[in-house]
């Protein structure tokens, strides 16, 4: 065979080339195996990869945002205290009235006569009592008789006062300055004691009421400024002037009221409003609400990576939420927040973290 190869030198060249190629291939494979072995030895198998973003806490104004309702500063429903017919509508609905102004009149019936009779009876009893005093000084009347006459005088005066009160109750007047808002009777209607006649409201000031959670009420202070946002986008400034001393037994929340000046008498009573109540400055992180998750206890929190590359879950307090993000407190001042892959890792699990694009 060698003699045949010697006779054909080109076959020898082909054979040598093949051997050289095989040697090179075997060397590359061996080197690749060594590299792969080294990689296996240095990498830890089974670790999940997550993306993180470093976040630094920032000072911000804490605030509670609650829904409330605008109410008139004062509202009263005036009711009949005596029976009678409506004889006169002294003011129109919607009128602005002053304190003591006549709004509606009821029939007097026999009440003027009762007042006149009471006045005459008082005059007679008063004369009898004064005469008895003079006679008593001369021992011409007993002490018991004098006491009886004085008692009858006191009784006559009490009956006269009652008759005058009954007479005055036929004139329905405004207990405070405000707006004649609603009339519930018509001219000629016969009314009974306790029947509603009209409503009077005072909107020179307004109050915005809301319910606030028991864990937040301790952070409020009477007199603090509150921003009121209406549904149409208008904003008003008010002052917290009332905090309930006891919680509502059903909701366990406390009623608060914010006083708002209304010099232009804007018709806002009954409207919905959002209260923004500042409760001081604190450090917080601004995150995407999508990064919030729940632990087994149902608490809101976020997942982050500590220095040992292990996942941590920290419950947070939601300070405020808007379209751009959420402000939360409770995290370390500087934290490596997991922004991608948080749904696939659990607290205590070791991970491989890498900085997200745009992260710092």
Coordinates of C-alpha atoms in Angstrom, one line a residue:
X1 CA 0.0 0.0 0.0
X2 CA 2.9 2.3 0.9
X3 CA 4.4 1.6 -2.5
X4 CA 1.1 2.7 -4.0
X5 CA 1.0 5.9 -2.0
X6 CA 4.6 6.5 -3.0
X7 CA 3.6 6.2 -6.6
X8 CA 0.8 8.8 -6.0
X9 CA 2.2 11.7 -3.9
X10 CA -1.1 13.7 -4.0
X11 CA -2.8 11.0 -1.9
X12 CA -0.1 11.5 0.8
X13 CA -1.0 15.3 0.8
X14 CA -4.7 14.6 1.2
X15 CA -4.1 12.1 4.1
X16 CA -1.9 14.6 5.9
X17 CA -4.5 17.4 5.5
X18 CA -7.2 15.2 6.9
X19 CA -5.2 14.2 10.0
X20 CA -4.4 17.9 10.6
X21 CA -8.0 18.9 10.5
X22 CA -9.0 16.1 12.8
X23 CA -6.3 17.2 15.3
X24 CA -7.5 20.8 15.2
X25 CA -11.1 19.8 15.7
X26 CA -10.3 17.5 18.7
X27 CA -8.3 20.2 20.3
X28 CA -11.1 22.8 20.0
X29 CA -13.6 20.3 21.4
X30 CA -11.4 19.6 24.3
X31 CA -10.9 23.3 25.0
X32 CA -14.7 23.9 24.8
X33 CA -15.3 21.1 27.3
X34 CA -12.7 22.6 29.7
X35 CA -14.4 26.0 29.4
X36 CA -17.9 24.5 29.9
X37 CA -16.6 22.6 32.9
X38 CA -15.1 25.8 34.4
X39 CA -18.4 27.7 33.8
X40 CA -20.4 24.9 35.6
X41 CA -18.0 25.1 38.5
X42 CA -18.3 28.9 38.9
X43 CA -22.1 29.4 38.2
X44 CA -24.7 28.5 40.7
X45 CA -27.5 26.5 38.9
X46 CA -31.2 27.2 39.5
X47 CA -31.1 30.9 40.5
X48 CA -33.8 33.1 39.1
X49 CA -32.9 36.4 37.4
X50 CA -34.6 39.6 38.2
X51 CA -34.3 43.2 37.2
X52 CA -33.9 45.9 39.8
X53 CA -34.0 49.7 40.0
X54 CA -32.3 51.6 42.8
X55 CA -34.8 54.1 44.5
X56 CA -33.9 56.8 47.0
X57 CA -36.6 58.0 49.5
X58 CA -37.7 61.6 48.9
X59 CA -39.4 64.1 51.3
X60 CA -43.1 64.6 50.6
X61 CA -46.2 66.0 52.2
X62 CA -48.3 63.1 53.6
X63 CA -51.9 63.5 52.9
X64 CA -55.2 61.7 53.4
X65 CA -57.6 61.7 50.5
X66 CA -61.2 61.0 51.4
X67 CA -64.5 61.5 49.7
X68 CA -67.0 63.8 51.3
X69 CA -70.2 65.8 50.8
X70 CA -70.8 69.5 50.8
X71 CA -73.5 70.6 53.3
X72 CA -75.1 73.9 54.2
X73 CA -73.5 75.5 57.3
X74 CA -77.0 75.5 58.9
X75 CA -80.2 74.0 57.8
X76 CA -83.5 73.9 59.7
X77 CA -86.9 72.6 58.9
X78 CA -89.5 74.9 60.6
X79 CA -92.6 73.1 61.9
X80 CA -96.0 74.3 63.1
X81 CA -96.3 74.6 66.9
X82 CA -100.0 75.4 66.8
X83 CA -102.9 74.4 64.6
X84 CA -104.3 76.8 62.1
X85 CA -104.7 77.7 58.4
X86 CA -102.0 79.3 56.3
X87 CA -103.3 82.8 55.8
X88 CA -100.3 84.5 54.2
X89 CA -97.1 83.6 52.4
X90 CA -94.9 86.5 53.5
X91 CA -91.8 85.5 51.5
X92 CA -91.1 83.7 48.3
X93 CA -89.0 80.6 48.0
X94 CA -85.4 81.4 47.2
X95 CA -85.6 84.8 49.1
X96 CA -82.6 85.9 51.2
X97 CA -84.0 86.7 54.6
X98 CA -82.6 88.2 57.8
X99 CA -82.9 86.9 61.3
X100 CA -86.4 87.4 62.7
X101 CA -88.0 88.2 59.3
X102 CA -91.6 87.0 58.9
X103 CA -91.8 84.0 56.5
X104 CA -95.3 82.6 56.9
X105 CA -98.5 83.4 58.8
X106 CA -101.1 81.1 60.3
X107 CA -104.6 82.1 61.4
X108 CA -104.9 83.4 64.9
X109 CA -108.4 82.0 65.5
X110 CA -109.5 82.8 69.1
X111 CA -106.0 83.4 70.3
X112 CA -106.2 87.2 70.3
X113 CA -109.3 86.9 72.6
X114 CA -107.5 84.5 74.9
X115 CA -104.7 87.0 75.2
X116 CA -107.1 89.9 76.0
X117 CA -108.9 87.8 78.6
X118 CA -105.6 86.8 80.2
X119 CA -104.5 90.4 80.4
X120 CA -107.8 91.4 82.1
X121 CA -107.5 88.5 84.5
X122 CA -104.0 89.4 85.5
X123 CA -105.0 93.0 86.1
X124 CA -107.8 91.8 88.4
X125 CA -105.7 89.3 90.3
X126 CA -102.9 91.9 90.7
X127 CA -105.4 94.4 92.2
X128 CA -106.7 91.8 94.6
X129 CA -103.3 90.8 95.8
X130 CA -102.1 94.4 96.4
X131 CA -105.3 95.1 98.4
X132 CA -104.7 91.9 100.5
X133 CA -101.2 93.1 101.3
X134 CA -102.5 96.4 102.7
X135 CA -105.2 94.6 104.7
X136 CA -102.6 92.1 106.0
X137 CA -100.6 95.0 107.4
X138 CA -103.6 95.9 109.6
X139 CA -104.3 92.2 110.4
X140 CA -107.6 92.4 108.5
X141 CA -106.9 89.4 106.3
X142 CA -105.2 86.1 107.1
X143 CA -101.9 85.1 105.9
X144 CA -103.4 82.1 104.1
X145 CA -105.8 84.4 102.2
X146 CA -102.9 86.6 101.0
X147 CA -101.0 83.5 99.8
X148 CA -104.1 82.3 97.9
X149 CA -104.5 85.6 96.1
X150 CA -100.8 85.8 95.2
X151 CA -100.9 82.2 93.9
X152 CA -103.9 83.1 91.7
X153 CA -102.1 86.1 90.4
X154 CA -99.0 83.9 89.5
X155 CA -101.3 81.4 87.7
X156 CA -103.1 84.2 85.7
X157 CA -99.7 85.5 84.6
X158 CA -98.6 82.1 83.5
X159 CA -101.8 81.6 81.5
X160 CA -101.3 85.0 79.9
X161 CA -97.7 84.1 78.9
X162 CA -98.9 80.8 77.4
X163 CA -101.6 82.6 75.4
X164 CA -99.1 85.1 74.1
X165 CA -96.7 82.3 73.1
X166 CA -99.5 80.6 71.2
X167 CA -100.3 83.8 69.5
X168 CA -96.7 84.4 68.5
X169 CA -96.4 80.9 67.1
X170 CA -98.8 81.8 64.3
X171 CA -96.0 84.0 62.9
X172 CA -93.2 81.9 61.5
X173 CA -90.0 83.9 61.5
X174 CA -86.4 83.1 60.5
X175 CA -84.3 81.9 63.4
X176 CA -81.1 83.0 61.5
X177 CA -80.2 84.8 58.3
X178 CA -80.2 82.6 55.3
X179 CA -82.1 81.5 52.2
X180 CA -85.8 80.5 52.2
X181 CA -85.1 77.2 50.4
X182 CA -88.3 75.1 50.4
X183 CA -92.0 75.6 51.2
X184 CA -94.0 72.5 52.1
X185 CA -97.5 74.0 52.5
X186 CA -99.8 76.2 50.4
X187 CA -102.0 79.1 51.1
X188 CA -105.2 77.9 52.8
X189 CA -103.7 74.6 54.1
X190 CA -104.7 73.6 57.6
X191 CA -101.7 72.5 59.6
X192 CA -101.3 70.6 62.9
X193 CA -98.6 71.0 65.5
X194 CA -95.4 69.2 64.3
X195 CA -96.2 69.5 60.6
X196 CA -93.3 70.7 58.4
X197 CA -93.8 74.2 56.9
X198 CA -90.6 75.3 55.2
X199 CA -86.8 74.9 55.2
X200 CA -84.2 77.6 55.8
X201 CA -80.6 77.2 54.9
X202 CA -77.5 79.3 55.7
X203 CA -74.9 79.0 52.9
X204 CA -72.8 82.0 53.8
X205 CA -70.4 79.2 55.0
X206 CA -70.3 75.6 54.0
X207 CA -69.2 72.5 55.7
X208 CA -67.8 69.5 54.0
X209 CA -68.3 66.3 55.9
X210 CA -66.4 63.0 55.5
X211 CA -65.6 59.8 57.4
X212 CA -62.0 59.0 58.2
X213 CA -60.5 55.7 59.4
X214 CA -59.7 55.3 63.1
X215 CA -55.9 54.7 62.4
X216 CA -55.7 58.1 60.6
X217 CA -57.8 60.3 62.9
X218 CA -54.9 60.8 65.4
X219 CA -52.9 62.5 62.6
X220 CA -55.5 65.3 62.3
X221 CA -55.4 68.7 64.1
X222 CA -58.3 71.1 64.5
X223 CA -57.7 74.3 62.5
X224 CA -55.5 72.8 59.9
X225 CA -56.0 73.8 56.3
X226 CA -57.8 71.3 54.0
X227 CA -58.0 71.5 50.2
X228 CA -61.5 70.7 48.8
X229 CA -61.7 69.5 45.2
X230 CA -65.1 69.6 43.5
X231 CA -66.3 67.3 40.6
X232 CA -66.0 70.1 38.1
X233 CA -62.3 70.7 39.0
X234 CA -62.8 73.8 41.2
X235 CA -60.8 73.9 44.4
X236 CA -61.7 75.5 47.7
X237 CA -59.7 76.0 50.9
X238 CA -61.2 75.1 54.2
X239 CA -60.4 74.7 57.9
X240 CA -60.9 71.5 59.8
X241 CA -63.2 72.6 62.6
X242 CA -64.8 69.3 63.9
X243 CA -63.5 65.8 64.7
X244 CA -66.0 63.4 66.2
X245 CA -65.2 62.2 69.7
X246 CA -66.5 58.7 69.1
X247 CA -66.4 56.5 66.0
X248 CA -69.5 55.3 64.2
X249 CA -70.3 51.9 65.6
X250 CA -71.0 50.4 62.2
X251 CA -68.1 51.7 60.1
X252 CA -65.6 52.4 63.0
X253 CA -64.7 55.6 61.3
X254 CA -64.9 59.2 62.6
X255 CA -66.9 62.0 61.2
X256 CA -65.0 65.2 60.4
X257 CA -66.2 68.6 59.1
X258 CA -64.3 71.2 57.2
X259 CA -65.5 74.8 57.3
X260 CA -65.4 76.7 54.0
X261 CA -66.2 80.4 53.5
X262 CA -68.8 81.0 50.7
X263 CA -69.0 84.8 50.3
X264 CA -70.5 84.5 46.8
X265 CA -73.2 82.1 48.1
X266 CA -72.3 79.4 45.5
X267 CA -74.9 76.7 45.2
X268 CA -72.8 73.7 46.2
X269 CA -74.9 72.1 48.9
X270 CA -75.3 68.4 48.3
X271 CA -72.4 68.1 45.9
X272 CA -69.7 65.5 46.2
X273 CA -66.1 66.6 47.0
X274 CA -62.7 65.2 47.6
X275 CA -60.8 66.3 50.7
X276 CA -57.0 66.5 50.6
X277 CA -55.8 66.6 54.2
X278 CA -52.1 67.3 54.8
X279 CA -50.6 65.4 57.7
X280 CA -47.0 66.5 57.7
X281 CA -43.8 65.7 55.8
X282 CA -42.1 62.3 55.6
X283 CA -39.7 60.2 53.5
X284 CA -41.4 58.1 50.9
X285 CA -40.7 56.3 47.6
X286 CA -42.6 56.8 44.4
X287 CA -43.3 53.6 42.6
X288 CA -45.6 52.1 39.9
X289 CA -48.8 50.7 41.5
X290 CA -48.2 47.6 39.4
X291 CA -45.2 46.7 41.7
X292 CA -47.4 46.4 44.8
X293 CA -48.3 42.9 45.8
X294 CA -50.0 41.2 48.8
X295 CA -48.4 38.9 51.3
X296 CA -50.1 35.9 52.9
X297 CA -51.6 38.2 55.6
X298 CA -53.2 40.4 52.8
X299 CA -50.8 43.3 53.5
X300 CA -49.7 45.6 50.7
X301 CA -46.0 45.6 50.1
X302 CA -43.1 45.4 47.6
X303 CA -40.3 43.0 46.9
X304 CA -36.6 44.1 46.8
X305 CA -33.2 42.6 46.8
X306 CA -30.8 42.9 49.8
X307 CA -27.0 42.9 49.8
X308 CA -26.9 39.1 50.0
X309 CA -28.9 39.0 46.8
X310 CA -31.9 37.6 48.6
X311 CA -35.5 38.7 48.1
X312 CA -37.2 40.8 50.8
X313 CA -40.8 41.6 51.2
X314 CA -41.6 44.8 53.1
X315 CA -45.2 45.9 53.9
X316 CA -45.8 49.5 53.0
X317 CA -48.3 52.2 53.8
X318 CA -50.0 53.7 50.8
X319 CA -49.7 57.5 51.2
X320 CA -51.3 58.6 47.9
X321 CA -52.0 57.3 44.4
X322 CA -52.5 59.1 41.1
X323 CA -52.2 58.4 37.4
X324 CA -48.4 58.8 37.5
X325 CA -47.7 56.5 40.4
X326 CA -48.0 55.7 44.1
X327 CA -46.2 57.2 47.1
X328 CA -45.4 54.6 49.8
X329 CA -43.6 54.6 53.1
X330 CA -42.0 51.9 55.1
X331 CA -39.1 50.9 52.9
X332 CA -35.4 51.4 53.6
X333 CA -34.1 54.9 52.5
X334 CA -32.3 53.3 49.5
X335 CA -33.7 50.1 48.1
X336 CA -33.1 47.9 45.1
X337 CA -36.7 47.4 44.0
X338 CA -37.5 44.4 41.8
X339 CA -39.1 45.8 38.7
X340 CA -39.2 42.6 36.5
X341 CA -39.7 39.1 37.7
X342 CA -41.1 39.8 41.1
X343 CA -44.0 37.4 40.5
X344 CA -41.7 34.5 40.1
X345 CA -39.6 34.9 43.3
X346 CA -40.5 34.6 47.0
X347 CA -39.1 36.3 50.1
X348 CA -35.9 34.6 51.3
X349 CA -35.1 33.3 47.8
X350 CA -31.6 34.0 46.4
X351 CA -31.6 35.5 43.0
X352 CA -29.3 37.0 40.3
X353 CA -30.1 40.7 39.9
X354 CA -29.3 43.0 37.1
X355 CA -29.9 46.7 36.7
X356 CA -32.9 47.6 34.6
X357 CA -32.3 49.8 31.6
X358 CA -32.6 53.4 32.8
X359 CA -32.1 52.3 36.4
X360 CA -29.7 54.0 38.7

